[in-house]
Every structure is written in C-alpha cells, then in structure tokens.
Amino acid sequence: MNENARLRSVMNLTQTLIDKAESYGAHNYHPLPLVLRQGAGAQVTDVDGKQYLDFLSCYSALNFGHQHPVIIRALLNQLQKLAVCSRAFYSEEFGYFTEELAAFTGLEMVLAMNSGAEACETAIKIARKWGYEKKKVDPNQANIICFENNFHGRTVTIVSFSTDPAYREGFGPFTPGFKIVPYDDPQAVEKAIDKNTVGVFIEPIQAEAGILVPQTGYLSQLRNICDKHQVLLMVDEIQTGLGRTGADFCYQHEKIKPDLLILGKSLGGGLLPISAVVGPRSVMEVIRPGQHGSTFGGNPLACAVARAAIQVLKTEKLSERSLVLGKKVLEKLREIQSAQIREVRGKGLLIGVELEPSAGGARKYCERLAQEGVLCKETHDHVIRIAPPLTISESDLFRGIEKISSIISET
Ligand SMILES: *Cc1c(COP(=O)(O)O)cnc(C)c1O
C-alpha cells in the first residue's frame, strides 16, 4: 500500500469502524464491507452518507421496514410507562398480547421468549413433555423428526439436529432424540415415526437452506400423517411468518393448522427481540409454574411492540401486498436472460435466485449489488436471497430488481 492509500484508509470512517469490529468483535459473521448508521422503511444509509435499499430485511425481522412510525410510537409510549418487570407479576401488556396473538393465530395459548432459537427450544421441551404426559411415551425416549438442511437457530440442542457441518463442528457432544429425514418427502416422515415420536419439526419453506419451497400439498400430507400417528406438527414460522410469504403464516397456503407454531424475528416489529410458541390448550397446559421460563420473556415493552406489529400487518394489508408484489417480482426475475441462473423460486416476498456453480458463488454478486446500492445476502453459496420489507414502495422494489437483473445479465 502506498502512503496516499494508507492515509486514505486511516481517515476513512468506514474502514476504521470495520477494523474495530474485526479486532474486538468475535468473527462469527462475514459482513459485506459497509457500516450502517440509519434506516427508514426500506432504505438504509451508511456512515459515508451512501444510501441503499435493504433487500435482506434482517433475515425477515424487518417485514415492517426500519423504524416503522406506528411501531416506534407504541415502543416509546410503553417505554414511558413500564419496560421490564419479570413474570413474577402480571403486566398490563402481557394479557393483551397473549389474547391478541392467540386470536390472530387461531390457536389458544402463548408462551413468550426472546430469540427464535429460544422459542424452538421451548417448542422441543413442550413436545417432549406432552409426549410423556399425554401420549405416554417411554421415559426419556421421546424423538422428534427433523429435516435435512433445516435451520432453527444455534443452541447446542438445535445444532444437534443440523445437517450443516459448519454449524456443528467443534460443538459436540450433542443432544440425542432427533431423527433426520429428507425434506419434501412425506413417506420418509411416515417411515421414521415410531411409538416414541412426539413431533415433526418443520420450516414450511427452508429459507436458510436456499429458499427451498416444497411441493404443493406437502404440509397438508404431513398434517394427515401427524394426526394419524398422534404426533405434534411443529411449524417454525420465525422467518416465513407475519406476511413474508404472501399469507399471515406460510402454512395458511395449505389451509392447515399446526399444533405448535413458532414465531420470532418480525414479531418484534423490527425494533427488539421477542419470540413465542403458540398452541392449543391441550398441549400448552403441560408446562406448569416453575418448569420453564425466561427473565425477559414476555416483558411489557416487547409485548407492546409485538401488538403494534400485528396491528400494522393487518391495517396495511401487508400479507396481500407481499403476495401481489412477490408474483410480479418472480415474473421479472424469470425474464432475466442469463446462463448463470439455475432457478428462480419463492413465495410472496421470500425469493431466491439460484446461480449455476460456474457463476462462482452468490457472494460476489451481493458485493457488486452493494456497490450499486442494493443490499442482498447470499445464502448457501449459490443463492441470492431477495426479501425486502413488505412495506417497500413499488418504485423502490422494482428499481432494486432492475439492478439485480442488470448485474446478473452482465456476467
Ligand atoms: C432466524 C431463524 C431462527 C433463529 O432465530 P434467532 O432469533 O436467530 O435465534 C430459527 N428458525 C428460523 C426458520 C429462522 O429463520
């Protein structure tokens, strides 16, 4: 590096902040080289004042965009009253939140946690306990059926049934009690079920695995299999829920109901973490006082934000919006003429563009797109994930899609 270049980089705020993060932050992520300062709706601005369209939406935690004014107002309003009080007491917000989320999902009871992984762990605990108490499974022999390429978070138990070596290597010993079968193959599930099976734990679209959309009818077939064998259908809608796929919940495309519904990400309105497991009373009642908990789970601030998030989803008709815009985006992307594209797939505004291995990986496309002012993130090497906020204006959406089209076509 010559002296001028060195001085430029020393004076460059972006580089300084990246250097700090790389020096003092553990290297558990590999971010694109930009440093964000502000966001509003679908737009974010970096510390150099450059603007971008956010087509990642924090992996679907930002279905409502950045800093949604109605949700911010709910947060500020609650912040001035009561933020945190533990579940040792009832709070005003908790009662309203559980009632409204139960009504919104058409299920009966809510268990609130903070992160998505915690909610998945909670669902596993509930399913096991239900198995021992209600299904009379042999003591300590419960098993849950999971899927190849699943993603449910990063705790030791959850990575115990991951099939991605990067998520597992060096983290053993693992939690037993999981059987892994291929995704999108109902017979494989039925074959794996035995008398100690308590749950089938599934993502209705495998988003982290590269936006893998199963065949139509798959979930309803699983519903029937679970009913037949008295097994809980546990649906992880942390990423697909709250409008992302063009319905309030992705399972609604198949007109079924899960036994345990797991929510997170956008439930926090894009402002803070809150997650939940929702299910029927007959299942949820197996958890009694003292058997499970979380200090911050169901805190009034998070409950107020989640209530506002559900309200915004309804009043702005974001699920319908996602459905309509998603169809248009799929059409546009399918028009791209490029030998580098293997497949374009998705539902609503959860879309993946899978590139041929010869394209050299999706990362370099995401880097080029960032230079052009569109933020996407590769998932599983060869897929560009497109998941803008559901509130994005049509003009911003198609401006971004144009950029994606031109960058893919120029290679
Ligand atoms: C993000 C995600 C999780 C984990 O949520 P965290 O809040 O990161 O713990 C679990 N399941 C799915 C489908 C997810 O997308």
Short mmCIF file of C-alpha atoms and ligand atoms in Angstrom, two decimals:
data_model
loop_
_atom_site.label_atom_id
_atom_site.label_comp_id
_atom_site.label_asym_id
_atom_site.label_seq_id
_atom_site.Cartn_x
_atom_site.Cartn_y
_atom_site.Cartn_z
CA MET A 1 0.00 0.00 0.00
CA ASN A 2 1.46 3.43 -0.93
CA GLU A 3 1.43 6.33 1.52
CA ASN A 4 -1.59 8.06 -0.05
CA ALA A 5 -3.65 4.92 0.03
CA ARG A 6 -2.61 4.32 3.62
CA LEU A 7 -3.67 7.82 4.65
CA ARG A 8 -6.95 7.46 2.83
CA SER A 9 -7.71 4.27 4.63
CA VAL A 10 -6.71 5.67 8.03
CA MET A 11 -9.02 8.62 7.51
CA ASN A 12 -11.83 6.55 6.16
CA LEU A 13 -14.50 6.12 8.83
CA THR A 14 -15.92 3.01 7.21
CA GLN A 15 -12.57 1.25 7.31
CA THR A 16 -11.86 2.42 10.87
CA LEU A 17 -15.15 1.00 12.11
CA ILE A 18 -14.71 -2.25 10.20
CA ASP A 19 -11.24 -2.59 11.73
CA LYS A 20 -12.64 -2.08 15.23
CA ALA A 21 -15.36 -4.68 14.65
CA GLU A 22 -12.83 -7.16 13.26
CA SER A 23 -10.36 -6.51 16.09
CA TYR A 24 -12.76 -6.63 19.01
CA GLY A 25 -15.83 -8.46 17.76
CA ALA A 26 -15.69 -12.25 17.52
CA HIS A 27 -15.64 -13.36 13.89
CA ASN A 28 -18.92 -15.26 13.84
CA TYR A 29 -20.19 -13.36 10.76
CA HIS A 30 -18.67 -12.29 7.44
CA PRO A 31 -20.46 -8.98 6.73
CA LEU A 32 -20.43 -7.03 3.49
CA PRO A 33 -17.92 -4.16 3.83
CA LEU A 34 -20.26 -1.30 4.73
CA VAL A 35 -21.22 0.35 8.01
CA LEU A 36 -24.80 1.40 8.53
CA ARG A 37 -25.87 4.39 10.55
CA GLN A 38 -29.55 4.98 9.83
CA GLY A 39 -32.61 3.35 8.41
CA ALA A 40 -36.14 4.33 7.41
CA GLY A 41 -38.56 1.98 5.70
CA ALA A 42 -36.69 0.02 3.04
CA GLN A 43 -33.76 2.46 2.93
CA VAL A 44 -30.57 2.49 4.97
CA THR A 45 -27.69 4.95 4.98
CA ASP A 46 -24.07 4.19 5.78
CA VAL A 47 -21.59 6.33 7.70
CA ASP A 48 -20.37 7.90 4.43
CA GLY A 49 -23.91 9.02 3.61
CA LYS A 50 -24.39 6.43 0.85
CA GLN A 51 -27.96 5.14 0.54
CA TYR A 52 -29.02 1.56 -0.04
CA LEU A 53 -32.21 -0.42 -0.49
CA ASP A 54 -32.39 -3.14 2.15
CA PHE A 55 -33.36 -6.34 0.32
CA LEU A 56 -32.38 -8.58 3.24
CA SER A 57 -34.65 -7.13 5.95
CA CYS A 58 -32.54 -8.62 8.72
CA TYR A 59 -33.47 -12.14 7.56
CA SER A 60 -37.18 -11.18 7.79
CA ALA A 61 -37.03 -9.45 11.16
CA LEU A 62 -37.85 -6.26 9.24
CA ASN A 63 -41.08 -7.15 7.45
CA PHE A 64 -42.35 -3.71 8.54
CA GLY A 65 -39.19 -1.93 7.41
CA HIS A 66 -36.80 0.10 9.52
CA GLN A 67 -38.22 2.36 12.21
CA HIS A 68 -41.88 1.91 11.35
CA PRO A 69 -43.52 5.04 12.83
CA VAL A 70 -46.56 3.27 14.32
CA ILE A 71 -44.42 0.62 15.99
CA ILE A 72 -41.91 3.22 17.22
CA ARG A 73 -44.81 5.16 18.74
CA ALA A 74 -46.03 2.04 20.56
CA LEU A 75 -42.50 1.42 21.84
CA LEU A 76 -41.97 4.99 23.06
CA ASN A 77 -45.39 5.07 24.67
CA GLN A 78 -44.72 1.85 26.60
CA LEU A 79 -41.14 2.91 27.38
CA GLN A 80 -42.51 5.80 29.39
CA LYS A 81 -44.74 3.51 31.43
CA LEU A 82 -43.09 0.15 32.13
CA ALA A 83 -40.39 -1.71 30.19
CA VAL A 84 -39.45 -4.81 32.15
CA CYS A 85 -41.00 -6.36 35.25
CA SER A 86 -40.37 -10.15 35.03
CA ARG A 87 -43.11 -12.74 35.01
CA ALA A 88 -43.16 -12.74 38.79
CA PHE A 89 -46.03 -10.27 38.28
CA TYR A 90 -48.66 -9.80 35.63
CA SER A 91 -48.21 -6.79 33.38
CA GLU A 92 -50.95 -4.90 31.60
CA GLU A 93 -49.39 -5.56 28.18
CA PHE A 94 -48.83 -9.29 28.65
CA GLY A 95 -52.53 -10.03 29.00
CA TYR A 96 -53.45 -8.10 25.86
CA PHE A 97 -50.52 -9.53 23.91
CA THR A 98 -51.31 -13.18 24.63
CA GLU A 99 -55.01 -12.69 23.89
CA GLU A 100 -54.32 -10.90 20.60
CA LEU A 101 -51.66 -13.33 19.39
CA ALA A 102 -53.87 -16.32 20.24
CA ALA A 103 -56.75 -14.74 18.30
CA PHE A 104 -54.51 -13.78 15.36
CA THR A 105 -53.12 -17.30 15.00
CA GLY A 106 -56.40 -19.08 15.74
CA LEU A 107 -54.60 -21.04 18.47
CA GLU A 108 -55.21 -20.88 22.18
CA MET A 109 -52.17 -20.18 24.36
CA VAL A 110 -48.90 -18.30 24.03
CA LEU A 111 -45.51 -18.88 25.67
CA ALA A 112 -43.28 -15.82 25.17
CA MET A 113 -39.49 -15.95 24.88
CA ASN A 114 -36.89 -13.64 23.31
CA SER A 115 -34.91 -15.13 20.43
CA GLY A 116 -36.02 -17.54 17.75
CA ALA A 117 -33.69 -20.26 18.96
CA GLU A 118 -35.17 -20.00 22.45
CA ALA A 119 -38.67 -20.40 21.05
CA CYS A 120 -37.55 -23.50 19.11
CA GLU A 121 -36.00 -24.94 22.27
CA THR A 122 -39.24 -24.19 24.09
CA ALA A 123 -41.29 -25.99 21.44
CA ILE A 124 -39.00 -29.03 21.76
CA LYS A 125 -39.46 -29.05 25.54
CA ILE A 126 -43.25 -28.72 25.23
CA ALA A 127 -43.43 -31.52 22.63
CA ARG A 128 -41.34 -33.87 24.76
CA LYS A 129 -43.34 -33.16 27.91
CA TRP A 130 -46.61 -33.57 26.01
CA GLY A 131 -45.28 -36.90 24.74
CA TYR A 132 -44.54 -38.23 28.23
CA GLU A 133 -47.71 -36.91 29.86
CA LYS A 134 -50.32 -37.30 27.16
CA LYS A 135 -49.02 -39.84 24.66
CA LYS A 136 -47.37 -41.99 27.34
CA VAL A 137 -44.05 -42.23 25.52
CA ASP A 138 -41.39 -44.35 27.28
CA PRO A 139 -39.47 -42.25 29.87
CA ASN A 140 -36.58 -40.31 28.27
CA GLN A 141 -37.17 -41.95 24.87
CA ALA A 142 -39.05 -39.19 23.03
CA ASN A 143 -37.90 -38.43 19.50
CA ILE A 144 -38.66 -35.56 17.15
CA ILE A 145 -38.42 -35.79 13.36
CA CYS A 146 -36.41 -33.01 11.67
CA PHE A 147 -35.28 -32.39 8.11
CA GLU A 148 -32.10 -32.31 6.09
CA ASN A 149 -30.89 -28.72 5.59
CA ASN A 150 -33.05 -27.42 8.45
CA PHE A 151 -32.32 -24.15 10.21
CA HIS A 152 -33.79 -23.46 13.65
CA GLY A 153 -31.01 -21.49 15.36
CA ARG A 154 -27.70 -22.02 17.08
CA THR A 155 -28.07 -23.54 20.53
CA VAL A 156 -26.36 -26.86 21.26
CA THR A 157 -29.65 -28.78 21.11
CA ILE A 158 -30.67 -27.15 17.84
CA VAL A 159 -27.33 -27.73 16.12
CA SER A 160 -27.59 -31.32 17.36
CA PHE A 161 -30.05 -31.94 14.52
CA SER A 162 -28.47 -29.63 11.94
CA THR A 163 -27.03 -31.27 8.82
CA ASP A 164 -24.66 -28.37 8.09
CA PRO A 165 -21.13 -29.31 9.19
CA ALA A 166 -20.19 -25.65 9.79
CA TYR A 167 -22.95 -25.35 12.39
CA ARG A 168 -21.81 -28.48 14.25
CA GLU A 169 -18.07 -28.98 14.01
CA GLY A 170 -16.40 -28.49 17.35
CA PHE A 171 -19.64 -28.09 19.29
CA GLY A 172 -20.35 -31.65 20.41
CA PRO A 173 -21.39 -33.62 22.40
CA PHE A 174 -24.88 -33.26 21.02
CA THR A 175 -28.41 -33.70 22.35
CA PRO A 176 -30.00 -37.03 21.40
CA GLY A 177 -33.63 -37.58 20.44
CA PHE A 178 -33.83 -36.34 16.84
CA LYS A 179 -34.30 -38.23 13.59
CA ILE A 180 -33.37 -36.54 10.33
CA VAL A 181 -35.24 -37.28 7.10
CA PRO A 182 -35.20 -35.72 3.61
CA TYR A 183 -37.33 -32.59 3.11
CA ASP A 184 -40.35 -32.63 0.78
CA ASP A 185 -40.82 -36.40 1.09
CA PRO A 186 -43.92 -37.25 3.18
CA GLN A 187 -43.28 -41.02 3.05
CA ALA A 188 -39.87 -40.53 4.68
CA VAL A 189 -41.60 -38.89 7.64
CA GLU A 190 -44.19 -41.62 7.98
CA LYS A 191 -41.48 -44.29 7.85
CA ALA A 192 -39.45 -42.57 10.55
CA ILE A 193 -42.34 -42.29 13.01
CA ASP A 194 -42.31 -44.82 15.86
CA LYS A 195 -44.22 -45.16 19.13
CA ASN A 196 -41.94 -42.63 20.84
CA THR A 197 -42.23 -39.92 18.19
CA VAL A 198 -43.69 -36.75 19.69
CA GLY A 199 -43.22 -34.17 16.94
CA VAL A 200 -42.42 -33.32 13.35
CA PHE A 201 -40.45 -30.08 13.37
CA ILE A 202 -40.53 -28.23 10.07
CA GLU A 203 -39.95 -24.96 8.23
CA PRO A 204 -42.75 -24.51 5.67
CA ILE A 205 -40.08 -23.10 3.33
CA GLN A 206 -36.43 -23.84 4.09
CA ALA A 207 -35.18 -20.28 3.87
CA GLU A 208 -31.61 -20.51 5.16
CA ALA A 209 -31.04 -23.62 3.06
CA GLY A 210 -31.61 -21.51 -0.06
CA ILE A 211 -35.36 -20.72 -0.19
CA LEU A 212 -36.36 -24.36 -0.79
CA VAL A 213 -40.09 -24.41 -1.49
CA PRO A 214 -41.70 -27.85 -1.08
CA GLN A 215 -44.36 -29.21 -3.44
CA THR A 216 -47.93 -28.02 -3.01
CA GLY A 217 -49.72 -30.40 -0.65
CA TYR A 218 -46.64 -31.38 1.32
CA LEU A 219 -47.67 -29.68 4.55
CA SER A 220 -51.21 -31.00 4.41
CA GLN A 221 -49.85 -34.50 3.85
CA LEU A 222 -47.67 -34.04 6.93
CA ARG A 223 -50.73 -32.79 8.81
CA ASN A 224 -52.56 -36.04 7.98
CA ILE A 225 -49.58 -38.20 8.91
CA CYS A 226 -49.22 -36.40 12.26
CA ASP A 227 -52.93 -36.82 13.00
CA LYS A 228 -52.83 -40.50 12.12
CA HIS A 229 -49.91 -41.23 14.45
CA GLN A 230 -50.73 -38.77 17.25
CA VAL A 231 -47.64 -36.65 16.63
CA LEU A 232 -47.41 -32.85 17.00
CA LEU A 233 -46.84 -30.83 13.84
CA MET A 234 -44.39 -28.13 14.95
CA VAL A 235 -44.10 -25.36 12.37
CA ASP A 236 -41.21 -22.89 12.57
CA GLU A 237 -42.53 -19.67 11.02
CA ILE A 238 -39.84 -17.46 12.52
CA GLN A 239 -38.74 -16.40 9.03
CA THR A 240 -41.80 -17.24 6.91
CA GLY A 241 -44.44 -15.83 9.27
CA LEU A 242 -46.13 -12.44 9.53
CA GLY A 243 -46.75 -11.82 5.86
CA ARG A 244 -43.41 -12.76 4.38
CA THR A 245 -44.70 -15.43 2.00
CA GLY A 246 -47.92 -13.69 0.99
CA ALA A 247 -50.07 -15.01 3.86
CA ASP A 248 -50.05 -14.16 7.56
CA PHE A 249 -48.45 -17.58 8.04
CA CYS A 250 -46.99 -19.76 5.32
CA TYR A 251 -48.98 -22.83 6.46
CA GLN A 252 -52.19 -20.99 5.52
CA HIS A 253 -51.35 -21.56 1.84
CA GLU A 254 -52.33 -25.17 2.56
CA LYS A 255 -55.29 -24.42 4.83
CA ILE A 256 -53.92 -26.46 7.70
CA LYS A 257 -53.18 -25.61 11.33
CA PRO A 258 -50.04 -26.58 13.22
CA ASP A 259 -50.07 -27.95 16.76
CA LEU A 260 -47.16 -25.74 17.75
CA LEU A 261 -46.45 -22.51 15.90
CA ILE A 262 -43.07 -20.87 16.48
CA LEU A 263 -42.66 -17.15 15.86
CA GLY A 264 -39.82 -14.67 16.23
CA LYS A 265 -38.00 -12.15 14.03
CA SER A 266 -40.73 -9.73 12.78
CA LEU A 267 -42.85 -10.36 15.87
CA GLY A 268 -40.52 -7.73 17.37
CA GLY A 269 -41.64 -5.17 14.80
CA GLY A 270 -38.06 -4.67 13.64
CA LEU A 271 -37.23 -2.99 16.95
CA LEU A 272 -36.46 -5.61 19.56
CA PRO A 273 -36.37 -9.36 20.13
CA ILE A 274 -39.48 -11.25 21.11
CA SER A 275 -40.41 -14.80 20.17
CA ALA A 276 -43.27 -17.10 21.01
CA VAL A 277 -44.65 -20.62 20.86
CA VAL A 278 -48.40 -20.73 20.25
CA GLY A 279 -50.53 -23.84 20.55
CA PRO A 280 -53.76 -25.41 21.76
CA ARG A 281 -54.52 -25.53 25.47
CA SER A 282 -54.38 -29.36 25.48
CA VAL A 283 -50.68 -29.17 24.55
CA MET A 284 -49.56 -25.92 26.20
CA GLU A 285 -51.01 -26.94 29.59
CA VAL A 286 -48.23 -29.49 30.12
CA ILE A 287 -45.97 -26.59 31.17
CA ARG A 288 -46.73 -25.64 34.75
CA PRO A 289 -45.26 -22.92 37.02
CA GLY A 290 -41.55 -23.28 37.57
CA GLN A 291 -40.95 -25.75 34.73
CA HIS A 292 -39.80 -23.28 32.06
CA GLY A 293 -39.15 -19.55 31.91
CA SER A 294 -37.17 -16.54 30.79
CA THR A 295 -36.29 -13.35 32.68
CA PHE A 296 -37.06 -11.07 29.76
CA GLY A 297 -39.62 -13.33 28.04
CA GLY A 298 -42.94 -11.53 27.63
CA ASN A 299 -41.69 -8.21 29.01
CA PRO A 300 -44.18 -5.34 28.62
CA LEU A 301 -42.02 -3.38 26.19
CA ALA A 302 -41.70 -6.34 23.83
CA CYS A 303 -45.40 -7.17 24.20
CA ALA A 304 -46.40 -3.61 23.28
CA VAL A 305 -44.18 -3.74 20.21
CA ALA A 306 -45.49 -7.15 19.11
CA ARG A 307 -49.08 -5.97 19.48
CA ALA A 308 -48.31 -2.97 17.28
CA ALA A 309 -46.55 -5.21 14.74
CA ILE A 310 -49.61 -7.47 14.40
CA GLN A 311 -51.81 -4.40 14.07
CA VAL A 312 -49.64 -2.92 11.31
CA LEU A 313 -49.61 -6.24 9.44
CA LYS A 314 -53.42 -6.14 9.41
CA THR A 315 -54.10 -2.46 8.78
CA GLU A 316 -51.51 -2.15 6.00
CA LYS A 317 -52.66 -5.49 4.49
CA LEU A 318 -49.02 -6.50 4.18
CA SER A 319 -49.67 -10.19 3.57
CA GLU A 320 -51.75 -9.38 0.48
CA ARG A 321 -49.14 -6.86 -0.59
CA SER A 322 -46.42 -9.46 -0.26
CA LEU A 323 -48.45 -11.92 -2.35
CA VAL A 324 -49.13 -9.46 -5.18
CA LEU A 325 -45.65 -7.92 -5.28
CA GLY A 326 -43.99 -11.31 -4.91
CA LYS A 327 -45.72 -12.60 -8.05
CA LYS A 328 -44.59 -9.57 -10.04
CA VAL A 329 -41.02 -9.88 -8.80
CA LEU A 330 -40.89 -13.59 -9.67
CA GLU A 331 -42.10 -12.76 -13.18
CA LYS A 332 -39.47 -10.06 -13.65
CA LEU A 333 -36.68 -12.26 -12.35
CA ARG A 334 -37.74 -15.13 -14.59
CA GLU A 335 -37.36 -12.81 -17.59
CA ILE A 336 -33.63 -12.38 -16.95
CA GLN A 337 -31.63 -13.83 -19.80
CA SER A 338 -28.53 -15.35 -18.24
CA ALA A 339 -26.84 -18.70 -18.46
CA GLN A 340 -25.78 -18.16 -14.83
CA ILE A 341 -29.28 -18.67 -13.42
CA ARG A 342 -30.26 -22.18 -12.44
CA GLU A 343 -33.64 -21.42 -10.85
CA VAL A 344 -35.77 -18.57 -9.53
CA ARG A 345 -38.18 -19.63 -6.77
CA GLY A 346 -40.11 -18.33 -3.80
CA LYS A 347 -43.43 -17.35 -2.30
CA GLY A 348 -44.54 -13.80 -1.60
CA LEU A 349 -41.50 -11.62 -0.97
CA LEU A 350 -39.27 -14.53 0.05
CA ILE A 351 -37.40 -15.23 -3.15
CA GLY A 352 -34.19 -16.98 -4.09
CA VAL A 353 -32.20 -16.74 -7.31
CA GLU A 354 -30.05 -19.85 -7.51
CA LEU A 355 -26.96 -19.43 -9.66
CA GLU A 356 -25.09 -22.14 -11.51
CA PRO A 357 -21.99 -23.31 -9.63
CA SER A 358 -19.99 -21.99 -12.62
CA ALA A 359 -21.11 -18.44 -11.68
CA GLY A 360 -18.55 -18.60 -8.86
CA GLY A 361 -20.86 -18.10 -5.87
CA ALA A 362 -23.53 -15.56 -4.94
CA ARG A 363 -21.26 -13.57 -2.62
CA LYS A 364 -19.55 -11.60 -5.39
CA TYR A 365 -22.95 -10.65 -6.85
CA CYS A 366 -24.02 -9.39 -3.43
CA GLU A 367 -20.81 -7.35 -3.19
CA ARG A 368 -21.47 -5.83 -6.64
CA LEU A 369 -25.08 -5.13 -5.69
CA ALA A 370 -23.99 -3.35 -2.51
CA GLN A 371 -21.77 -1.07 -4.62
CA GLU A 372 -24.86 -0.35 -6.71
CA GLY A 373 -26.93 0.44 -3.60
CA VAL A 374 -28.89 -2.79 -3.12
CA LEU A 375 -28.26 -4.96 -0.07
CA CYS A 376 -28.77 -8.68 -0.55
CA LYS A 377 -27.09 -11.56 1.21
CA GLU A 378 -26.08 -14.86 -0.29
CA THR A 379 -27.43 -17.97 1.34
CA HIS A 380 -25.76 -21.30 0.98
CA ASP A 381 -23.14 -20.20 -1.54
CA HIS A 382 -25.15 -20.10 -4.75
CA VAL A 383 -28.43 -18.41 -3.85
CA ILE A 384 -29.14 -14.67 -3.81
CA ARG A 385 -31.90 -14.10 -1.25
CA ILE A 386 -34.39 -11.35 -2.09
CA ALA A 387 -36.53 -10.38 0.91
CA PRO A 388 -37.24 -6.64 1.08
CA PRO A 389 -39.51 -5.12 3.74
CA LEU A 390 -43.16 -5.79 2.90
CA THR A 391 -43.76 -2.04 3.20
CA ILE A 392 -41.35 -1.18 0.36
CA SER A 393 -42.74 1.16 -2.32
CA GLU A 394 -43.25 -0.40 -5.74
CA SER A 395 -40.82 2.08 -7.28
CA ASP A 396 -38.03 1.15 -4.82
CA LEU A 397 -38.81 -2.53 -5.21
CA PHE A 398 -38.57 -2.55 -8.99
CA ARG A 399 -35.58 -0.19 -9.00
CA GLY A 400 -33.79 -2.79 -6.90
CA ILE A 401 -34.98 -5.68 -9.05
CA GLU A 402 -33.72 -3.84 -12.17
CA LYS A 403 -30.28 -3.56 -10.58
CA ILE A 404 -30.28 -7.25 -9.70
CA SER A 405 -31.33 -8.12 -13.27
CA SER A 406 -28.65 -6.00 -14.85
CA ILE A 407 -25.87 -7.26 -12.60
CA ILE A 408 -26.78 -10.89 -13.26
CA SER A 409 -27.18 -10.30 -17.01
CA GLU A 410 -23.84 -8.54 -17.37
CA THR A 411 -21.99 -11.69 -16.26
C1 LIG B 1 -33.67 -16.95 12.31
C2 LIG B 1 -34.34 -18.26 12.47
C3 LIG B 1 -34.27 -18.95 13.69
C4 LIG B 1 -33.44 -18.49 14.86
O1 LIG B 1 -33.81 -17.24 15.34
P1 LIG B 1 -32.77 -16.43 16.26
O2 LIG B 1 -33.59 -15.24 16.72
O3 LIG B 1 -31.63 -16.04 15.38
O4 LIG B 1 -32.36 -17.31 17.36
C5 LIG B 1 -34.97 -20.14 13.79
N1 LIG B 1 -35.69 -20.62 12.75
C6 LIG B 1 -35.77 -19.98 11.57
C7 LIG B 1 -36.58 -20.56 10.47
C8 LIG B 1 -35.07 -18.78 11.39
O5 LIG B 1 -35.11 -18.17 10.21
#
